PDB file of C-alpha atoms in Angstrom:
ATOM      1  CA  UNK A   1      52.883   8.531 -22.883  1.00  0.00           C
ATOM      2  CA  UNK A   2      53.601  11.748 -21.187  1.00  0.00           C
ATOM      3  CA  UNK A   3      50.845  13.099 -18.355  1.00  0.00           C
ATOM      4  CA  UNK A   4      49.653  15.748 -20.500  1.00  0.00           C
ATOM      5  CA  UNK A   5      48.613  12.982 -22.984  1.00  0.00           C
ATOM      6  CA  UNK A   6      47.178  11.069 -20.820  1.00  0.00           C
ATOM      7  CA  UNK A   7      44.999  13.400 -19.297  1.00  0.00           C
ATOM      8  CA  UNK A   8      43.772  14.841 -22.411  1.00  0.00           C
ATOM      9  CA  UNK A   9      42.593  11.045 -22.858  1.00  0.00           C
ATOM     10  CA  UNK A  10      40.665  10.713 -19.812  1.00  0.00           C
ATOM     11  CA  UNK A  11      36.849  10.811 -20.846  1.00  0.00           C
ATOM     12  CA  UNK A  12      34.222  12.504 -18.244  1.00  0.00           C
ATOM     13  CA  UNK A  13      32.547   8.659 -17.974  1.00  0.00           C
ATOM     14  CA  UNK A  14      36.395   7.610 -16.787  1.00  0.00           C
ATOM     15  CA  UNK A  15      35.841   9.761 -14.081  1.00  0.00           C
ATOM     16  CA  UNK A  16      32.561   9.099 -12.838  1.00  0.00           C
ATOM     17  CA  UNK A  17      33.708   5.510 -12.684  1.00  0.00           C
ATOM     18  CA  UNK A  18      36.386   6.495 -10.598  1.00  0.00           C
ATOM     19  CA  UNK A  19      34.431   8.370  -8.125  1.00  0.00           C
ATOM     20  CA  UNK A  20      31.884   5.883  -8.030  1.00  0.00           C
ATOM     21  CA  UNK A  21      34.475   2.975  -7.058  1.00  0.00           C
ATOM     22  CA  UNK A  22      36.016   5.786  -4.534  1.00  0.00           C
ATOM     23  CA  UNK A  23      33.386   7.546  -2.662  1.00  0.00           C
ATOM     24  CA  UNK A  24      35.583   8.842  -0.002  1.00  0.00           C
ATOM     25  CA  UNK A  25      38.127  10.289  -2.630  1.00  0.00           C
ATOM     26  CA  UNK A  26      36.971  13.934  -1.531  1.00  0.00           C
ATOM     27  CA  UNK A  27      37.407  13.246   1.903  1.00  0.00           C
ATOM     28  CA  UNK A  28      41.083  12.755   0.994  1.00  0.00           C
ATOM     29  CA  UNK A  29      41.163  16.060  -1.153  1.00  0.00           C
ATOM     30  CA  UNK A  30      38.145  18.120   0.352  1.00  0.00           C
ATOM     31  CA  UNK A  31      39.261  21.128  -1.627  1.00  0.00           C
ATOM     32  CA  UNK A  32      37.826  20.020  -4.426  1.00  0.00           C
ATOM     33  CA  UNK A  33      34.593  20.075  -3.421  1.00  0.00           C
ATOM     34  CA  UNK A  34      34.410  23.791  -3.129  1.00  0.00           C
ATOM     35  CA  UNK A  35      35.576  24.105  -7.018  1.00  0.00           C
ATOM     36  CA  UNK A  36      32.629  21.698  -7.777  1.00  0.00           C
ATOM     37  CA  UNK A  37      29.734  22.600  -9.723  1.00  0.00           C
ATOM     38  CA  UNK A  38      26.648  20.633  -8.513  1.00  0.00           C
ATOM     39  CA  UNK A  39      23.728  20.368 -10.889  1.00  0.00           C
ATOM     40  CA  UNK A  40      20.314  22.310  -9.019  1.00  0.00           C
ATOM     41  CA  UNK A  41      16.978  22.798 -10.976  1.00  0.00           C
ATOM     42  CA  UNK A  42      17.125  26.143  -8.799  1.00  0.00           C
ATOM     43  CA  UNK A  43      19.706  28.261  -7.970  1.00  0.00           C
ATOM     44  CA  UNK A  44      23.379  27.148  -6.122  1.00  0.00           C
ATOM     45  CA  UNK A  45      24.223  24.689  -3.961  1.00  0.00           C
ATOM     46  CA  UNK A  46      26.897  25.836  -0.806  1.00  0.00           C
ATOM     47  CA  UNK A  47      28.345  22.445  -0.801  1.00  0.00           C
ATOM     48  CA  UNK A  48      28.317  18.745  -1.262  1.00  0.00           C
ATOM     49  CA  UNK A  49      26.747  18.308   2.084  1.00  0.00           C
ATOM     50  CA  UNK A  50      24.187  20.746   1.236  1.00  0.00           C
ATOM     51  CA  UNK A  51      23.325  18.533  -2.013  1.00  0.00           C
ATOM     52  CA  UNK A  52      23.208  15.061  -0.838  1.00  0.00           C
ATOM     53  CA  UNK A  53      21.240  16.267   2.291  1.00  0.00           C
ATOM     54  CA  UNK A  54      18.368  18.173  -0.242  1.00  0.00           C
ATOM     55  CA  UNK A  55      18.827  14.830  -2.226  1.00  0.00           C
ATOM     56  CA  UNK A  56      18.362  12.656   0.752  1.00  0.00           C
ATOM     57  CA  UNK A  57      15.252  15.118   1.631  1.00  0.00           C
ATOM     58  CA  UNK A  58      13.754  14.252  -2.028  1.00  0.00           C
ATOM     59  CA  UNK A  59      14.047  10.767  -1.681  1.00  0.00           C
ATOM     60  CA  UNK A  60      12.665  10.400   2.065  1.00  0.00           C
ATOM     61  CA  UNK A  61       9.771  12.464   0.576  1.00  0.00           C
ATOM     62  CA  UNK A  62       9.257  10.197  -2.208  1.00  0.00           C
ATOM     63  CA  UNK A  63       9.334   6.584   0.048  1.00  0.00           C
ATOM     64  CA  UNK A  64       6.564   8.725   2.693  1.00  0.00           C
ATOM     65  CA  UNK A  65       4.654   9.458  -0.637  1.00  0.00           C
ATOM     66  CA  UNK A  66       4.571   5.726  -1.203  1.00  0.00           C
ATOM     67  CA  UNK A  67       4.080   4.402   2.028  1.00  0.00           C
ATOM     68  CA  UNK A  68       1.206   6.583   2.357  1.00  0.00           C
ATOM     69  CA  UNK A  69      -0.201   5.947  -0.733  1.00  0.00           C
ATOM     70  CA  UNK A  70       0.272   1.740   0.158  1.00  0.00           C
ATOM     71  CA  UNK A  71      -0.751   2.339   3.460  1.00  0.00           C
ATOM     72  CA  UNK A  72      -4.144   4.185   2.150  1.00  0.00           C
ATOM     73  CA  UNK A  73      -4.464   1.324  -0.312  1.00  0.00           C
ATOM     74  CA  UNK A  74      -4.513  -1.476   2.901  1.00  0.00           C
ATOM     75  CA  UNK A  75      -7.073   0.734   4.654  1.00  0.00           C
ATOM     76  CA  UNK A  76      -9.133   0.250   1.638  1.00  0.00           C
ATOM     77  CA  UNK A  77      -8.976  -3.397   1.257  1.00  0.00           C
ATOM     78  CA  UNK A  78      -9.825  -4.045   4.757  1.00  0.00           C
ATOM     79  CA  UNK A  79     -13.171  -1.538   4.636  1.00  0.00           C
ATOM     80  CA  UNK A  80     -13.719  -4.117   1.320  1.00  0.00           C
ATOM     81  CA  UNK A  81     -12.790  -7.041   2.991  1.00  0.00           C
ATOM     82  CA  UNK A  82     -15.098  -6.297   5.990  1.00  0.00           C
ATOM     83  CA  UNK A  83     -18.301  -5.538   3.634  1.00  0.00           C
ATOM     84  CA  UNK A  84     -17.559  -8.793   1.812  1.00  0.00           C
ATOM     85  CA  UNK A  85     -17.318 -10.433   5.802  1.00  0.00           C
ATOM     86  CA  UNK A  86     -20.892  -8.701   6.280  1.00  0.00           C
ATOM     87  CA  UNK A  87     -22.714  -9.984   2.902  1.00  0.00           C
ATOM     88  CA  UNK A  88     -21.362 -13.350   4.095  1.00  0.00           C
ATOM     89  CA  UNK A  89     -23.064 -12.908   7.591  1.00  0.00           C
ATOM     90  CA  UNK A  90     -25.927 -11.653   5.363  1.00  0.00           C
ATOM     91  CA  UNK A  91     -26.630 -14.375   3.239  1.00  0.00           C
ATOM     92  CA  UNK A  92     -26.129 -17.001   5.975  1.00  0.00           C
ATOM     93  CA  UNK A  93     -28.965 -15.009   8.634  1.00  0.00           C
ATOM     94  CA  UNK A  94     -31.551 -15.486   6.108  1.00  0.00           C
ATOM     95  CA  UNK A  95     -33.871 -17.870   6.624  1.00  0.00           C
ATOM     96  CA  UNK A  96     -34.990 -18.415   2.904  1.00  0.00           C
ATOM     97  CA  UNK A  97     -32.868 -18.262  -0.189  1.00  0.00           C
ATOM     98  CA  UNK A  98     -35.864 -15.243  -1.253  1.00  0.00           C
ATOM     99  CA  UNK A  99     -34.289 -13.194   1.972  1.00  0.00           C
ATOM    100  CA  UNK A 100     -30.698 -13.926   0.894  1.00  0.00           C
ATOM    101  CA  UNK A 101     -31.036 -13.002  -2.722  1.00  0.00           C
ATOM    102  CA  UNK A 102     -32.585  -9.717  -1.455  1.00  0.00           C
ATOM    103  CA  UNK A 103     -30.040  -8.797   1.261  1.00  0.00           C
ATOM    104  CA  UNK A 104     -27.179  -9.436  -1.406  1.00  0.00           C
ATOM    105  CA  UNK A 105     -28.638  -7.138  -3.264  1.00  0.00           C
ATOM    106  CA  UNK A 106     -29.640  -4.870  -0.741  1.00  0.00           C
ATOM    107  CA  UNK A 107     -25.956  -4.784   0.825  1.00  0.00           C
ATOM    108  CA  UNK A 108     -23.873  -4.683  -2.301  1.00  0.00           C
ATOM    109  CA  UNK A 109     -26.395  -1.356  -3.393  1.00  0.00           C
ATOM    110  CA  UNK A 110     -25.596   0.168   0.212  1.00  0.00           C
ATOM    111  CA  UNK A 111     -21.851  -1.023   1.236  1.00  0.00           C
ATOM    112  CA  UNK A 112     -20.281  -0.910  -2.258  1.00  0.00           C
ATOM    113  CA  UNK A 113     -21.549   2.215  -3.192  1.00  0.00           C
ATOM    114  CA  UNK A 114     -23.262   0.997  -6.785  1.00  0.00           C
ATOM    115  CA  UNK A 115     -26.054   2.973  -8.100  1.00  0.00           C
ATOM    116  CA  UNK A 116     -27.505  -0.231 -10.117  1.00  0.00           C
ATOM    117  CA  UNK A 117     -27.630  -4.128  -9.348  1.00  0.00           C
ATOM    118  CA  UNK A 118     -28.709  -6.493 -11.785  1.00  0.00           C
ATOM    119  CA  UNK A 119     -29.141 -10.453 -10.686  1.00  0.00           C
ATOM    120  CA  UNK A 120     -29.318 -12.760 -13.937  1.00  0.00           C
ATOM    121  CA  UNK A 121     -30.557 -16.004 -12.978  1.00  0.00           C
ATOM    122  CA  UNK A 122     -30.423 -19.033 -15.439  1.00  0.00           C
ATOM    123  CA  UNK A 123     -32.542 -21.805 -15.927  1.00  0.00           C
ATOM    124  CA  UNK A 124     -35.823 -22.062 -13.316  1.00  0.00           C
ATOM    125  CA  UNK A 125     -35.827 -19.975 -10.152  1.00  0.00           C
ATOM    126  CA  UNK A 126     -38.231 -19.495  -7.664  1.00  0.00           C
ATOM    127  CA  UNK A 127     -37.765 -15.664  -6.906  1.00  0.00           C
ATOM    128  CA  UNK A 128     -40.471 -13.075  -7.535  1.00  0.00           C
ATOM    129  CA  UNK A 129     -40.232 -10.529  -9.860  1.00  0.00           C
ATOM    130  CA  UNK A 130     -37.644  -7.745  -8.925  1.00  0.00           C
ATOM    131  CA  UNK A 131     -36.264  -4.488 -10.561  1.00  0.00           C
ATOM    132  CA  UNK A 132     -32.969  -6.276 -10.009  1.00  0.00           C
ATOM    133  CA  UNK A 133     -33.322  -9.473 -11.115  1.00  0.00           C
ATOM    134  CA  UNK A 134     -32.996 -10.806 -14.732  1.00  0.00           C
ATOM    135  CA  UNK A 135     -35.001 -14.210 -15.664  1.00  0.00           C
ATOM    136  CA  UNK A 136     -33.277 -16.007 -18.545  1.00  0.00           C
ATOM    137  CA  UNK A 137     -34.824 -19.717 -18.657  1.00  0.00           C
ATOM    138  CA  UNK A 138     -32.810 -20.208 -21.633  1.00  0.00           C
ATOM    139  CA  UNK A 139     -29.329 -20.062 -19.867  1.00  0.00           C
ATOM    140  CA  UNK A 140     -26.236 -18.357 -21.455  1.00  0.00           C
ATOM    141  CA  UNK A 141     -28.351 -18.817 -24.789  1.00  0.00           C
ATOM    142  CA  UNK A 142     -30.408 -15.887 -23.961  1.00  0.00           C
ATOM    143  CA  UNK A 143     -27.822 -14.082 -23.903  1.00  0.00           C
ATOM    144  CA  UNK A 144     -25.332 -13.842 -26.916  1.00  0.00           C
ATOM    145  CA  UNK A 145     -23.686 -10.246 -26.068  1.00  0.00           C
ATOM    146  CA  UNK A 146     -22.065 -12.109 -23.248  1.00  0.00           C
ATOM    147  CA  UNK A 147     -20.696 -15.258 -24.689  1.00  0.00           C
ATOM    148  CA  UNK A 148     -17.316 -14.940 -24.452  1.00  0.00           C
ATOM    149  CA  UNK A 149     -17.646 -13.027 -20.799  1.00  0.00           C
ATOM    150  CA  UNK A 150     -19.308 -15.905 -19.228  1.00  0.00           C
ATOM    151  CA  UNK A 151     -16.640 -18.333 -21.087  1.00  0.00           C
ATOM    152  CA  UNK A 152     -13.357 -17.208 -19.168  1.00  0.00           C
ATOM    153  CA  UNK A 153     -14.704 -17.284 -16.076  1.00  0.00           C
ATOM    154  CA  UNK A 154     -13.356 -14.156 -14.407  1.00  0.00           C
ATOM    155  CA  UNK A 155     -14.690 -11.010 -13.710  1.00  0.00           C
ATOM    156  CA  UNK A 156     -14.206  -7.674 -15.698  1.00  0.00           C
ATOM    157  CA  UNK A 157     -14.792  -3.746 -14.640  1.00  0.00           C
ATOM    158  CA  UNK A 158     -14.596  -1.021 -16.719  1.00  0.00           C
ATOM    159  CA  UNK A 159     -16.593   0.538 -19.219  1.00  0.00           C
ATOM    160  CA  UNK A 160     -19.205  -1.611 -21.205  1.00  0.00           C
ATOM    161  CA  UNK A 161     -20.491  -1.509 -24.867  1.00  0.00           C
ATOM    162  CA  UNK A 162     -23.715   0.371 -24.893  1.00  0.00           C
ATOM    163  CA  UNK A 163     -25.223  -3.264 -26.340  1.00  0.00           C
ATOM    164  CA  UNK A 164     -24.760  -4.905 -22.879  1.00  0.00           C
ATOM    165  CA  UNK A 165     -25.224  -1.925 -20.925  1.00  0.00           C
ATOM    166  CA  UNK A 166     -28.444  -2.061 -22.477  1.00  0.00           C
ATOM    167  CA  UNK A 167     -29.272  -5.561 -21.807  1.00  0.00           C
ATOM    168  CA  UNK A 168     -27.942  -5.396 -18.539  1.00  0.00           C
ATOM    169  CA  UNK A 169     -29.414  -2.181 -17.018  1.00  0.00           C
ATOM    170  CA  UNK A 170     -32.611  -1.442 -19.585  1.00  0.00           C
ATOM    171  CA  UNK A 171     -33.922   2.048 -19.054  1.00  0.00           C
ATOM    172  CA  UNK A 172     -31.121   3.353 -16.730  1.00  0.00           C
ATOM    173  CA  UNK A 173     -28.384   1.732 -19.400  1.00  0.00           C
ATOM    174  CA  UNK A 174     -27.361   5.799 -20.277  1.00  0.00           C
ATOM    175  CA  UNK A 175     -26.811   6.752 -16.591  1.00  0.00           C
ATOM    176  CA  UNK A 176     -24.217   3.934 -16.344  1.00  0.00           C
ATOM    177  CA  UNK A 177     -20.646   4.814 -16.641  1.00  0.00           C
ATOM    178  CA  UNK A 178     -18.548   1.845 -14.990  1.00  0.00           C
ATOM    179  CA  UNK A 179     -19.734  -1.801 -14.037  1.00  0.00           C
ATOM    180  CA  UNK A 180     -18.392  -4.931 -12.769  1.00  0.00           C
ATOM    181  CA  UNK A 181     -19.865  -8.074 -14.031  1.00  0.00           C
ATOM    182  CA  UNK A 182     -19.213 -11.596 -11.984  1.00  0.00           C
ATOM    183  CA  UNK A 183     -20.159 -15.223 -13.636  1.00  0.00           C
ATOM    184  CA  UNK A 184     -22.010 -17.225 -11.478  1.00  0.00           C
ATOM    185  CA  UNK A 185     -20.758 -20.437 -12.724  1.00  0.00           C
ATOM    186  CA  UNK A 186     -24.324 -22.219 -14.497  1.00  0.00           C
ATOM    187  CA  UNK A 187     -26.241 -19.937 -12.722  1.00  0.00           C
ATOM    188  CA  UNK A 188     -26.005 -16.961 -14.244  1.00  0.00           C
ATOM    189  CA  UNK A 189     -24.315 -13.998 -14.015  1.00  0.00           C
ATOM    190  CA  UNK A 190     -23.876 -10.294 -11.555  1.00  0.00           C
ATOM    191  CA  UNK A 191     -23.665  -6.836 -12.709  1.00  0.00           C
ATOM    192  CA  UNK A 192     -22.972  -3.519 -10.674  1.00  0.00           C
ATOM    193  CA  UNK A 193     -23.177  -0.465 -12.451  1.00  0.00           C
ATOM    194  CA  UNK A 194     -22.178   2.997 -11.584  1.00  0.00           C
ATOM    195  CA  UNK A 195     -22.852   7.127 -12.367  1.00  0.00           C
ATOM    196  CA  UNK A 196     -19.128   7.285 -11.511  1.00  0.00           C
ATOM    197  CA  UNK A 197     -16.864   6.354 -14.660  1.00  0.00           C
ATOM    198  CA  UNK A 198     -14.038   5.961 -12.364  1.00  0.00           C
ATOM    199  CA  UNK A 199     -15.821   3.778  -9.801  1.00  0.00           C
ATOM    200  CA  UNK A 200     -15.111   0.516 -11.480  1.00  0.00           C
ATOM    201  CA  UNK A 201     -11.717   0.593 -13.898  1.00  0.00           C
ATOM    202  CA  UNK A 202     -10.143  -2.121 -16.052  1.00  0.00           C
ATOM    203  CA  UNK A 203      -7.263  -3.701 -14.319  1.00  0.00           C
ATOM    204  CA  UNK A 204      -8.778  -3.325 -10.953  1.00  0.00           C
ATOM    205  CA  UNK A 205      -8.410  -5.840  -8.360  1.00  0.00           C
ATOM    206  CA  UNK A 206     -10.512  -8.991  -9.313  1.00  0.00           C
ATOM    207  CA  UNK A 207     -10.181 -10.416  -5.638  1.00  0.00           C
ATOM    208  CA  UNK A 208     -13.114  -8.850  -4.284  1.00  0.00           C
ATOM    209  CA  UNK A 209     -15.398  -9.026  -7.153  1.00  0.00           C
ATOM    210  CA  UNK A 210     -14.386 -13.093  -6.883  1.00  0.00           C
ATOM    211  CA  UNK A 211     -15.335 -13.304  -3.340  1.00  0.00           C
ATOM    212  CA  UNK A 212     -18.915 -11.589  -3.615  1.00  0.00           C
ATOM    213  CA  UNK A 213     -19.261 -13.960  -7.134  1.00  0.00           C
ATOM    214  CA  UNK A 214     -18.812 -16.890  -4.763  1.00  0.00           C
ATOM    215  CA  UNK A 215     -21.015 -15.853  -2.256  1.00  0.00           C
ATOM    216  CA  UNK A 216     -23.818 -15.212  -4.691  1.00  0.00           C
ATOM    217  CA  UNK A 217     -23.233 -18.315  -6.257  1.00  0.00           C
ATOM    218  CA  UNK A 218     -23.708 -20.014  -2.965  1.00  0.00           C
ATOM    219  CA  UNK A 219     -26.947 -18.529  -2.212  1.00  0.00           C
ATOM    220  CA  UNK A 220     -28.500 -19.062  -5.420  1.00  0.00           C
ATOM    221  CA  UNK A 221     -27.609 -22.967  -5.416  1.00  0.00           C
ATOM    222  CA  UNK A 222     -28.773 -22.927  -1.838  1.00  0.00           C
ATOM    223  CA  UNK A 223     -31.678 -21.631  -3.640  1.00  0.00           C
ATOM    224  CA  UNK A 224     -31.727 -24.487  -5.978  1.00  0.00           C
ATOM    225  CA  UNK A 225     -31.499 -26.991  -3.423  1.00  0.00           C
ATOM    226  CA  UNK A 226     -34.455 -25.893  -1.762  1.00  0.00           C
ATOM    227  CA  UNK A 227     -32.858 -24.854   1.360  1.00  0.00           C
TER     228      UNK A 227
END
């Protein structure tokens, strides 16, 4: 096979390869890379140099995009992880479970930054009447809309139907955009609602919302026991 054959039968891919598995090879004939066209969204590039330096700039701006946006996401989690340290303190300064139910309530209205909190309590309680608190002496029975909710066992955000918004939140139901509801094992169940339809979205984090379920949870059988 003469040369002129042969290079008519070398494909562009053939010599990508080869300049992949040589990276130096325009070291060895560096007057090449002045007869090289260099793909720009925006005018010409002077030299190779020139390109891998602008594409080196692109890249270090991408990773400082990320690493801020990952370092603004920690920041976050610790402001969350310190209000969840605080409701803890919270529930364990009060001197009867009727304190702690109200400064849950009180600090999860004021540190999380929900316009709506909604206790449901199964089964007998000895709270008072509240405009946050839901008495269901039936139990999950009670209520049906959130049957299969309470079965997993794990809490959801998002957007609700307007049925449970409605049994949830009552006359304010319309002015709710987002919630986060919590099981409370037996003992019932906890509901944050928002004006914000972007303060609490599917997929979010479940961590948090676990931790403030358990600490509820542990007031209200504190409750239970009498303590």
């Amino acid at each position: 096979m003469t040369n002129a054959l042969l290079n008519e039968t070398i494909q562009a891919g053939d010599v990508a390869a080869y300049l992949r598995r040589h990276p130096g090879f325009l070291s060895d004939y560096p007057e090449l890379a002045t007869l090289l066209t260099l793909p720009r969204e925006q005018g010409a590039v002077a030299s190779l140099a020139a390109y891998q330096l602008q594409a080196l700039r692109e890249k270090n701006t991408e990773l400082e995009r990320k690493l801020a946006e990952f370092t603004a996401i920690a920041a976050e989690n610790e402001r969350l992880m310190q209000r969840v340290h605080e409701l803890n303190v919270a529930v364990l300064r009060a001197n009867t479970p009727i304190v702690a139910a109200r400064s849950v309530v009180a600090r999860l209205s004021e540190d999380f930054g929900t316009d709506q909190t909604r206790l449901v309590v199964f089964g007998e309680t000895m709270l008072p009447p509240a405009d946050w608190l839901t008495h269901e002496p039936s139990g999950r029975a009670a209520m049906p809309e959130f049957a299969d909710f309470l079965a997993h066992h794990e809490p959801i955000s998002g957007r609700l139907s307007a049925e449970r918004l409605q049994r949830l939140f009552g006359a304010q139901a319309p002015h709710i955009k987002s919630a986060a509801l919590m099981p409370l094992g037996e003992l019932g169940l906890l509901a944050l609602g928002s004006r914000d339809p972007d303060h609490f979205q599917p997929g979010m984090g479940t961590l948090f919302l676990k931790m403030i379920a358990a600490t509820v949870t542990a007031a209200l059988a504190r409750m239970q026991d009498g303590a």
